Coordinates of C-alpha atoms and ligand atoms in Angstrom, one line a residue:
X1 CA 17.4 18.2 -4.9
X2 CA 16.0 20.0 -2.1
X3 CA 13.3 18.2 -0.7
X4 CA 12.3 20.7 2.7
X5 CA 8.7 20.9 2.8
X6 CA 8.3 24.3 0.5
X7 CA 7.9 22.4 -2.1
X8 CA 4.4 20.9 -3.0
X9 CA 3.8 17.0 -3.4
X10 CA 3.4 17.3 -7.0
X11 CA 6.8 19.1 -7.8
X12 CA 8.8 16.3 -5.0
X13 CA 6.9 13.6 -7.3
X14 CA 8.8 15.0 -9.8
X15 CA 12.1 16.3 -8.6
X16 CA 12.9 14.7 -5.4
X17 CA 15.7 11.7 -5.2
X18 CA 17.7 12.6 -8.3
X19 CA 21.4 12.9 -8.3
X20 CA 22.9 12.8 -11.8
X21 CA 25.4 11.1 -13.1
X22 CA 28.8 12.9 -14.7
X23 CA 26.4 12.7 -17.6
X24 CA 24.2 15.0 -16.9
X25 CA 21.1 13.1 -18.0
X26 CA 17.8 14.9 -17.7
X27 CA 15.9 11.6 -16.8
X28 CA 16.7 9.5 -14.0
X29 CA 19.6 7.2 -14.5
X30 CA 19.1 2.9 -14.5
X31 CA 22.1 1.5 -12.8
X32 CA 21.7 -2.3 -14.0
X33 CA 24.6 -3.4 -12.0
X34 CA 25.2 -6.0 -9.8
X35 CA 28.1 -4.6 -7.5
X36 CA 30.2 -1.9 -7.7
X37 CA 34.4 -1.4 -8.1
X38 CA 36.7 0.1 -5.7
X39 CA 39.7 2.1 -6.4
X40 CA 42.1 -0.2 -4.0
X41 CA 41.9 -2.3 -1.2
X42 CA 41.7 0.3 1.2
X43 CA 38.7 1.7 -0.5
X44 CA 36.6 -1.8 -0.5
X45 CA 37.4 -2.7 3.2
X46 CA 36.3 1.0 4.1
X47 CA 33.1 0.1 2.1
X48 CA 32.4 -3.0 3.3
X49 CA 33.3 -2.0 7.5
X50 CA 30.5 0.9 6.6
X51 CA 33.6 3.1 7.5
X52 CA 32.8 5.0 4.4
X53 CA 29.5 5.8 2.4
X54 CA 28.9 4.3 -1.1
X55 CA 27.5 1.5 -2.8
X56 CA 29.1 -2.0 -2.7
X57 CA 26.7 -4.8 -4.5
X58 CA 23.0 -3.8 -5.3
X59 CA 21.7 -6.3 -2.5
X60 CA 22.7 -3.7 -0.2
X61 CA 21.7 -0.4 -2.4
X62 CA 22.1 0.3 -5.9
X63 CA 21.9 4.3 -6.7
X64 CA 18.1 4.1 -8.9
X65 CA 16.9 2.3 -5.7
X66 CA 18.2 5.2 -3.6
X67 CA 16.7 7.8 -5.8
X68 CA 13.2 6.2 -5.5
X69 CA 13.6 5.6 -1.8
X70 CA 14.4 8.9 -1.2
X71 CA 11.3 10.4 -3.4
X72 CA 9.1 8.6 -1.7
X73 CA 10.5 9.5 1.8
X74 CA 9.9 12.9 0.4
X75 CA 6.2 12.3 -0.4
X76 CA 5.8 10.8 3.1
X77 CA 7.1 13.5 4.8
X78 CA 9.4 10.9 6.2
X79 CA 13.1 10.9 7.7
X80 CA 14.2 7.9 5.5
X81 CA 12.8 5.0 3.3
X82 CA 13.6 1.0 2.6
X83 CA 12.8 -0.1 -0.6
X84 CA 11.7 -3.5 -1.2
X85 CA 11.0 -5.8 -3.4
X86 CA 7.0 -6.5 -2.8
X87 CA 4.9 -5.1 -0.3
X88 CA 4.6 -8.5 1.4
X89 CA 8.4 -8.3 1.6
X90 CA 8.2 -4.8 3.2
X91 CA 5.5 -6.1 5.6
X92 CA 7.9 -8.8 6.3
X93 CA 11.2 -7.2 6.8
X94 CA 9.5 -4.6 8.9
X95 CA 7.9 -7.4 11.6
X96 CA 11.6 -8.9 11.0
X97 CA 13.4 -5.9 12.1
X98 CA 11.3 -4.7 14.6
X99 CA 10.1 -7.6 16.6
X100 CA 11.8 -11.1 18.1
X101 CA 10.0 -14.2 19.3
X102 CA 7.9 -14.1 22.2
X103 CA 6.9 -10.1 20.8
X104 CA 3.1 -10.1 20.1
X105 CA 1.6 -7.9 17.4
X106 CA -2.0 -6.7 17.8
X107 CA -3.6 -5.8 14.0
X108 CA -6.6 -5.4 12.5
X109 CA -9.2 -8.1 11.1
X110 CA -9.7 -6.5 7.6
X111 CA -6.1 -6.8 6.6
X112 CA -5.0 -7.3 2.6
X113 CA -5.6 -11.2 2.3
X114 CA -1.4 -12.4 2.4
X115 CA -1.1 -9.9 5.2
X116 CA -3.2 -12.2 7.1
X117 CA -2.0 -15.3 6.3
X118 CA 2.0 -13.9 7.1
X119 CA 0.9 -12.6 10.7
X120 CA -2.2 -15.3 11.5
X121 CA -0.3 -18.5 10.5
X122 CA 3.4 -17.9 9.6
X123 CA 4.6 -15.9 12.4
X124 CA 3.3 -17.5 14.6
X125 CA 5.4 -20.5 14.0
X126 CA 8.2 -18.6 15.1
X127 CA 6.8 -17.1 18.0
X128 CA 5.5 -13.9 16.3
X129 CA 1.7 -13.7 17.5
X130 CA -0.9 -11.4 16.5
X131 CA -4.2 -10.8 17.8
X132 CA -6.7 -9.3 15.4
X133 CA -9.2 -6.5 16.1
X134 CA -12.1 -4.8 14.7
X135 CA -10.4 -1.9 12.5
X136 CA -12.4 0.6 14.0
X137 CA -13.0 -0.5 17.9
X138 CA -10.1 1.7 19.3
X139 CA -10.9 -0.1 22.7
X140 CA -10.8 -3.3 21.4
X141 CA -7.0 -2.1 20.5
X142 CA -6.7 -1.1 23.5
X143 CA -8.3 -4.4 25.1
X144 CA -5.7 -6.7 23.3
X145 CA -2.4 -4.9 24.6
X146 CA -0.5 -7.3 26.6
X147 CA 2.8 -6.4 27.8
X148 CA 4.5 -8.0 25.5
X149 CA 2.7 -6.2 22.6
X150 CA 5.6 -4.5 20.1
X151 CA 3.5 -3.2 17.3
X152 CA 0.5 -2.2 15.9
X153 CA -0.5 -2.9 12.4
X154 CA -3.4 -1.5 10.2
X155 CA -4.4 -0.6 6.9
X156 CA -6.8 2.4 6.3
X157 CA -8.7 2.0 4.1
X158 CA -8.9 -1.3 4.5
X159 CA -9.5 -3.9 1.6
X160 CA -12.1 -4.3 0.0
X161 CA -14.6 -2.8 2.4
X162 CA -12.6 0.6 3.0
X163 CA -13.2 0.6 6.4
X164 CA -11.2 3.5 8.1
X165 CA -9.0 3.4 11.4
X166 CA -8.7 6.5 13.2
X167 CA -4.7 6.7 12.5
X168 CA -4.5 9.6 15.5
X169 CA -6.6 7.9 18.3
X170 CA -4.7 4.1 17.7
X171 CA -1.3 6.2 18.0
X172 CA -2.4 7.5 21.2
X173 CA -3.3 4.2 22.9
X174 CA -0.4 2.4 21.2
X175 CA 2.4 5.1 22.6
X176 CA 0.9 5.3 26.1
X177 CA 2.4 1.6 26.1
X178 CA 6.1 2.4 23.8
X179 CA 4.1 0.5 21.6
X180 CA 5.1 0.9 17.8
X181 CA 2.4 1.8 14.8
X182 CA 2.4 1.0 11.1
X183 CA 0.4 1.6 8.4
X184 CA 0.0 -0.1 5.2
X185 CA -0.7 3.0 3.0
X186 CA -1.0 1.4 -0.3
X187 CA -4.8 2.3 -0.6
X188 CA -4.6 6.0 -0.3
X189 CA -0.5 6.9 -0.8
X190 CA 0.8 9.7 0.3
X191 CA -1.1 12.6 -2.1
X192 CA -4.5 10.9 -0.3
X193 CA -3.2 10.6 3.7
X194 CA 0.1 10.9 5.4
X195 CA -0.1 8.6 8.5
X196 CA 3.3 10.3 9.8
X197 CA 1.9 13.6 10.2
X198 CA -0.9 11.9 12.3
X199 CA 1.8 10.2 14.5
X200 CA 2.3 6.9 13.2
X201 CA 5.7 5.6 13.5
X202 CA 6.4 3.8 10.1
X203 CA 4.3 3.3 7.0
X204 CA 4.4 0.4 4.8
X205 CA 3.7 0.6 0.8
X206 CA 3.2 -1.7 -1.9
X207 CA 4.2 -0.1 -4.8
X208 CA 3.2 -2.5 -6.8
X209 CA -0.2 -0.7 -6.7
X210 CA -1.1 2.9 -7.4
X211 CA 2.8 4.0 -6.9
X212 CA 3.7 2.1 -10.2
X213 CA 0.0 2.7 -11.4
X214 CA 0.2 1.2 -14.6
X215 CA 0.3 -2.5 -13.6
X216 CA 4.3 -3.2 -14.8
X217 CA 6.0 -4.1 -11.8
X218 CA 6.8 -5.4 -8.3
X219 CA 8.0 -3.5 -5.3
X220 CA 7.6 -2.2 -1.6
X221 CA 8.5 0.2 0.8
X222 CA 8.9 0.9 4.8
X223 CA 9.4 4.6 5.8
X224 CA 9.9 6.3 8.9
X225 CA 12.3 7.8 10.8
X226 CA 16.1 6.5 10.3
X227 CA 16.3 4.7 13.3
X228 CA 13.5 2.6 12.3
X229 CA 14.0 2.4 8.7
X230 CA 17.2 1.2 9.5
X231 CA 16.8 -1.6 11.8
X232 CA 14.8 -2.7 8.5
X233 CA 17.7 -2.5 5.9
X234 CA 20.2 -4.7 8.5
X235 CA 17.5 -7.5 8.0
X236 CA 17.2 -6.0 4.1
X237 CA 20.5 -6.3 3.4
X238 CA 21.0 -9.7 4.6
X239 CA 17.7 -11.7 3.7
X240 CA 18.0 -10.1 0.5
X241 CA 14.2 -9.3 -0.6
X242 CA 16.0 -6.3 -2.0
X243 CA 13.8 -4.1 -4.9
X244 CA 15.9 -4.5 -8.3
X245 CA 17.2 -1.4 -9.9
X246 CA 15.0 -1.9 -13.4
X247 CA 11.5 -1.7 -10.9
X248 CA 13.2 1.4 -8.7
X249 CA 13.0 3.0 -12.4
X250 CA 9.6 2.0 -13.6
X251 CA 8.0 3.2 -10.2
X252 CA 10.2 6.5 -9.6
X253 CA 8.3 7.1 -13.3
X254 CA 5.3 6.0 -11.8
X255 CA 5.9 8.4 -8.5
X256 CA 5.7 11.3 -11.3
X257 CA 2.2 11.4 -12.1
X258 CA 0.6 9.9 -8.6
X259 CA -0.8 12.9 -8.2
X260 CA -2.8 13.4 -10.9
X261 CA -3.7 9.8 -11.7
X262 CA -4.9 9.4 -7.8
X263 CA -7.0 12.6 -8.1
X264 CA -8.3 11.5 -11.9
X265 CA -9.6 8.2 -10.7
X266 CA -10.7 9.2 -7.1
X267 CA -13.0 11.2 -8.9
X268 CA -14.1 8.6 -10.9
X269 CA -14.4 6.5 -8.1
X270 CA -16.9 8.7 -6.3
X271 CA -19.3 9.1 -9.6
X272 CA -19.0 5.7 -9.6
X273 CA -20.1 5.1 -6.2
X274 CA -23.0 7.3 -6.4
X275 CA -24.1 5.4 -9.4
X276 CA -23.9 1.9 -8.0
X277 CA -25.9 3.4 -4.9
X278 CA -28.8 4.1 -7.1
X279 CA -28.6 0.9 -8.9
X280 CA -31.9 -1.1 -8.4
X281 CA -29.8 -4.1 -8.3
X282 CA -27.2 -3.4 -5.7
X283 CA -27.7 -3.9 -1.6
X284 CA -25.1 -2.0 -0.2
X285 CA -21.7 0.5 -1.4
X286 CA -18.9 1.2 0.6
X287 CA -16.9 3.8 -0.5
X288 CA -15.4 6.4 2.4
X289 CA -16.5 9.1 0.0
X290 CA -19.9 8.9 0.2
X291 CA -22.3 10.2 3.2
X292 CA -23.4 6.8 3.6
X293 CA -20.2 5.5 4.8
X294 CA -19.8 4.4 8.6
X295 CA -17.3 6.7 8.8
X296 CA -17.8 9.4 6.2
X297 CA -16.3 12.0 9.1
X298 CA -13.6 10.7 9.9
X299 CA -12.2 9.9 6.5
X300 CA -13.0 13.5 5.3
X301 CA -10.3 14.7 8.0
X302 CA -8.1 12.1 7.4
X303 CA -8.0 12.0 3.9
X304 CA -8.1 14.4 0.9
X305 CA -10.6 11.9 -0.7
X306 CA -12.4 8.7 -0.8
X307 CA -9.4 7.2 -3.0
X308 CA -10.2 4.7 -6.1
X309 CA -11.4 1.8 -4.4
X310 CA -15.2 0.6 -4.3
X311 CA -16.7 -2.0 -3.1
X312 CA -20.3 -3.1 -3.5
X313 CA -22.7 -6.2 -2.6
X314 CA -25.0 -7.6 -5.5
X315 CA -28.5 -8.3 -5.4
X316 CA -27.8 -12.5 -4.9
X317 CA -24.7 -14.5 -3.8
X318 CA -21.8 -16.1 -5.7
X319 CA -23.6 -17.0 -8.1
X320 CA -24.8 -13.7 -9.0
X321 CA -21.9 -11.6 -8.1
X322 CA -20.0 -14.2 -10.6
X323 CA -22.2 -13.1 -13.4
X324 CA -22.0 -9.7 -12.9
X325 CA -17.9 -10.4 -13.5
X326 CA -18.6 -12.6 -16.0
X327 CA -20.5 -10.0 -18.0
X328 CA -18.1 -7.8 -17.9
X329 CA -16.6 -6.9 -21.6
X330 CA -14.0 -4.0 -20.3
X331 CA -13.1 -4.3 -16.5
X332 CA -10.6 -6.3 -16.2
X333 CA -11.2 -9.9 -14.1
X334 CA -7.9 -9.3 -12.2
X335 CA -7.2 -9.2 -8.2
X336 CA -4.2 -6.4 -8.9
X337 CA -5.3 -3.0 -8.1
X338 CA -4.4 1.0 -8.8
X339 CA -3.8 0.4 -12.8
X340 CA -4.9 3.1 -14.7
X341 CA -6.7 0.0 -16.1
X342 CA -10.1 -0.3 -14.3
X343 CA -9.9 -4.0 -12.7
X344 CA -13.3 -5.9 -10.8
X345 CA -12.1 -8.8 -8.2
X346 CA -14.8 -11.3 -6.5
X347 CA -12.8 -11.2 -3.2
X348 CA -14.3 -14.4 -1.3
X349 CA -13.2 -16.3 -4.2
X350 CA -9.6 -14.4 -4.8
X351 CA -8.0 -12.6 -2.6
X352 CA -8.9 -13.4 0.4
X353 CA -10.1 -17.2 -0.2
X354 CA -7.3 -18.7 1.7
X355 CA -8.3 -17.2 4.6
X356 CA -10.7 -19.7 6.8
X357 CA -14.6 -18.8 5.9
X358 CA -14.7 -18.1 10.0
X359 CA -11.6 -15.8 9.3
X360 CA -14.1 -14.3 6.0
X361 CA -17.1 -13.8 8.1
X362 CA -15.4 -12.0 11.0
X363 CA -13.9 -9.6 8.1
X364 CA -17.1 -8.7 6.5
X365 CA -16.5 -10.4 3.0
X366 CA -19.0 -11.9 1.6
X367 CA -20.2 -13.9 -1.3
X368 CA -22.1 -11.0 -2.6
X369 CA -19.4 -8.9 -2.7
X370 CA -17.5 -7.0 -5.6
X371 CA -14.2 -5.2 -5.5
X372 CA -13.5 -2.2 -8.6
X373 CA -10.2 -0.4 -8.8
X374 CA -11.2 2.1 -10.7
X375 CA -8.8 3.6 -13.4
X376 CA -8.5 6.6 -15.7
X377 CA -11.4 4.8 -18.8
X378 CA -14.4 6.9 -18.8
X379 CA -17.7 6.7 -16.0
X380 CA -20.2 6.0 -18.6
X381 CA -18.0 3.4 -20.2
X382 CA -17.8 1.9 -17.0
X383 CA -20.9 2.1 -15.7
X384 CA -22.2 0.6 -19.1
X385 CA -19.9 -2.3 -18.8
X386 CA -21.5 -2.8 -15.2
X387 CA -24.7 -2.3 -15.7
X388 CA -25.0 -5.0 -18.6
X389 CA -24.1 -7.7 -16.0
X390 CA -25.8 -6.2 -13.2
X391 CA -29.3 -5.7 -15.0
X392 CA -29.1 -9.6 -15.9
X393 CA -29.3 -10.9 -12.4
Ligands
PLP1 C1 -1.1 -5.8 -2.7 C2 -1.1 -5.4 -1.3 C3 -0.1 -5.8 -0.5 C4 1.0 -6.7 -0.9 O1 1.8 -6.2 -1.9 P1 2.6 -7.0 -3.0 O2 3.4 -6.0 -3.8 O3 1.6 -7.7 -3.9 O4 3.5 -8.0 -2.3 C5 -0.1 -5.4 0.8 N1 -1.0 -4.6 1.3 C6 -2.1 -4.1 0.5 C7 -3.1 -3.2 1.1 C8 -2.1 -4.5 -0.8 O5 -3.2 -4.1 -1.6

C-alpha cells in the first residue's frame, strides 16, 4: 500500500505493510518458516552476497516481520523500522549498533527499571558508560556532554511518574554536538507523540505494551531513518534477538486498533486521575493530563493527550500502598502495562526494585507509590475496585 502521509494514522494502522501473497488473502499472511528456497545456486549466493533482495532464513527477515515493520514505520512517520524481539532487545541492539567502547551515553534518571540496569551496570562492563540526568533539566543534559558523548536516551513520559522531556529542546543541545537522540516511545506510541517530527533521530518501542495491547506477546522496535535503522539490523541479523514471525502477526493485529484503544483508555485515564485527586486518601497524582502536572504545558504541545498511565502516592508507606493492591478484586496485580486489562504495580517493590534504593530515591519512587495501566473496563468499576482498598487505610 501506499503509505505517503495523505493517509490518516488510523487508515496506515490498518492498511500499511501488506503485500499479499499469490493468494490473495484479505488478512495479513503468517509466514511460519524458518528459511527460505532458492531456485539455483546462482539465486542463493546472490541472496546471501545481498547482491539481490529477498528473504533467506527468518533470523535475517521473514515477510509478516516486514509487514509489521513497515506499518509501524508508517505510524512513525519514519524512513525505516527494525523489529525486534523485546523492547529490551531493541534498546540493546540500538546502543549495539550505534556506539563502541569508550562511547559515553548521557540518559535520563527515570528510565523503565531494565533500561537502567542494561546502561547503569551492563554496559558499562564493556566500556559503554552512561551518565544519568534529571529528565527534565535540559542544562543538566547539556552539563553531562563530554566529547565522547554518542547518544542521548529518554523516555517521555517517563515510568511510573510520567515525567515529560521536552523532545525539541534535548534535540537541539544534543545536535549542536553530532550527538544522536532516542526515544523510548512505548508510553505514548505514535497516535499520542511522534518524537521524529520533533527532531529526534530514532525511536525505540516495546511492543510488548500498548502496540500488542491485549497482553499476548513479546516484541520491540527501533525506527528512524535507513541509515540508522540499518546499522541496527547488521547487529540484528547476527546476534539474533530477531522478533518471530507468529508475534509480527499478533502485534500487526494489535497495530489495527491502537488508535482507538489509546484514545478509549486515555480518556479513562484522565477520569481516573481527577478522581484519585479528590480522594481523601491520596497525597499526590501524576498524570501529564491534568493542570496539576509539573509540566501540564508542555505535554499538551507535545502530545495529543495525557496517555493511560497514572501514578499516585497513598496516604502511608508500603505497608499501606500494599493494601490498597491487596484489596484489589479486579485490577490486575501485574507489572505489564497497555492491556486492555486494567493492571495496578507497587513499583519500589517490582519493577524498579533491583535498582539501588539511592538509584530509587534519585528517581522519585517511593514506597507510597502506585502505578495503574488503565484499560478499556469501565471508571466506576474501577474506581470502586480502588476505592474499597483505599478507604481501608
Ligand atoms: C516494558 C518496557 C520496556 C522493555 O520492553 P520488553 O518488551 O519488556 O523487553 C522498555 N521501555 C519501557 C518504557 C517499557 O515500559
Amino acid at each position: 500500500m501506499d503509505t505517503s502521509p495523505k493517509y490518516a494514522l488510523e487508515t496506515l494502522a490498518v492498511r500499511a505493510g501488506q503485500e499479499r501473497s499469490q493468494f490473495n488473502e484479505h488478512s495479513e499472511a503468517l509466514y511460519l518458516t524458518s528459511s527460505f528456497v532458492f531456485t539455483t545456486a546462482a539465486q542463493a549466493a546472490a541472496r546471501f552476497s545481498g547482491e539481490e533482495e529477498g528473504n533467506v532464513y527468518s533470523r535475517f527477515t521473514n515477510p509478516t516481520v516486514s509487514a509489521f515493520q513497515h506499518r509501524l514505520a508508517a505510524l512513525e512517520g519514519a524512513e525505516a523500522c527494525v523489529a525486534t524481539a523485546s523492547g529490551m532487545s531493541a534498546i540493546l541492539s540500538l546502543v549495539m549498533a550505534l556506539c563502541s567502547s569508550g562511547d559515553h551515553i548521557v540518559a535520563s534518571t527515570g528510565l523503565f527499571g531494565a533500561t537502567q540496569q542494561l546502561l547503569g551496570t551492563i554496559l558499562p562492563r564493556f566500556g559503554i558508560g552512561t551518565s544519568f540526568v534529571a529528565q527534565t533539566d535540559v542544562a543538566a543534559w547539556q552539563a553531562a556532554m563530554r566529547p565522547e558523548t554518542k547518544l542521548f536516551f529518554l523516555e517521555t513520559p517517563s515510568n511510573p511518574l510520567t515525567e515529560i522531556a521536552d523532545i525539541g529542546a534535548l534535540v537541539t543541545v544534543a545536535h549542536a554536538q553530532g550527538v544522536l537522540l532516542a526515544v523510548d516511545n512505548c508510553f505514548c506510541t505514535p497516535i499520542l507523540q511522534r518524537p521524529l517530527d520533533l527532531g529526534a533521530d530514532l525511536v525505540v518501542h516495546s511492543a510488548t505494551k500498548f502496540l500488542d495491547g491485549q497482553g499476548r506477546v513479546l516484541g520491540g522496535a527501533v525506527a528512524g531513518p535507513k541509515r540508522l535503522t540499518d546499522e541496527v539490523f547488521k547487529f540484528l541479523r547476527t546476534a539474533g534477538p530477531t522478533l518471530s514471525a507468529f508475534n509480527a502477526w499478533v502485534l500487526l493485529k494489535g497495530l489495527e486498533t491502537l488508535q482507538i484503544r489509546l484514545e478509549a483508555q486515555s480518556s479513562r485515564a484522565l477520569q481516573l486521575a481527577l478522581w484519585l485527586e479528590k480522594h481523601p486518601r491520596v497525597r499526590r497524582v501524576y498524570y501529564p493530563g491534568l493542570p496539576s502536572h509539573p509540566q501540564f504545558d508542555l505535554a499538551r504541545r507535545q502530545q495529543k493527550s495525557g496517555g493511560a498511565i497514572v501514578s499516585f502516592v497513598v496516604d502511608g508507606a508500603r505497608a499501606e500502598a500494599w493494601k490498597v493492591v491487596d484489596s484489589c478484586r479486579l485490577l490486575s496485580i501485574t507489572a505489564n502495562l497497555g492491556d486492555t486489562k486494567t493492571t495496578l504495580t507497587h513499583p519500589a517493590s517490582t519493577t524498579h526494585a533491583r535498582i539501588t534504593p539511592e538509584q530509587r530515591a534519585a528517581a522519585g519512587i517511593g514506597e507510597d507509590l502506585l502505578r495503574i495501566a488503565v484499560g478499556l473496563e469501565a471508571v466506576v468499576d474501577l474506581q470502586n475496585d480502588l476505592d474499597s482498598g483505599l478507604s481501608s487505610i
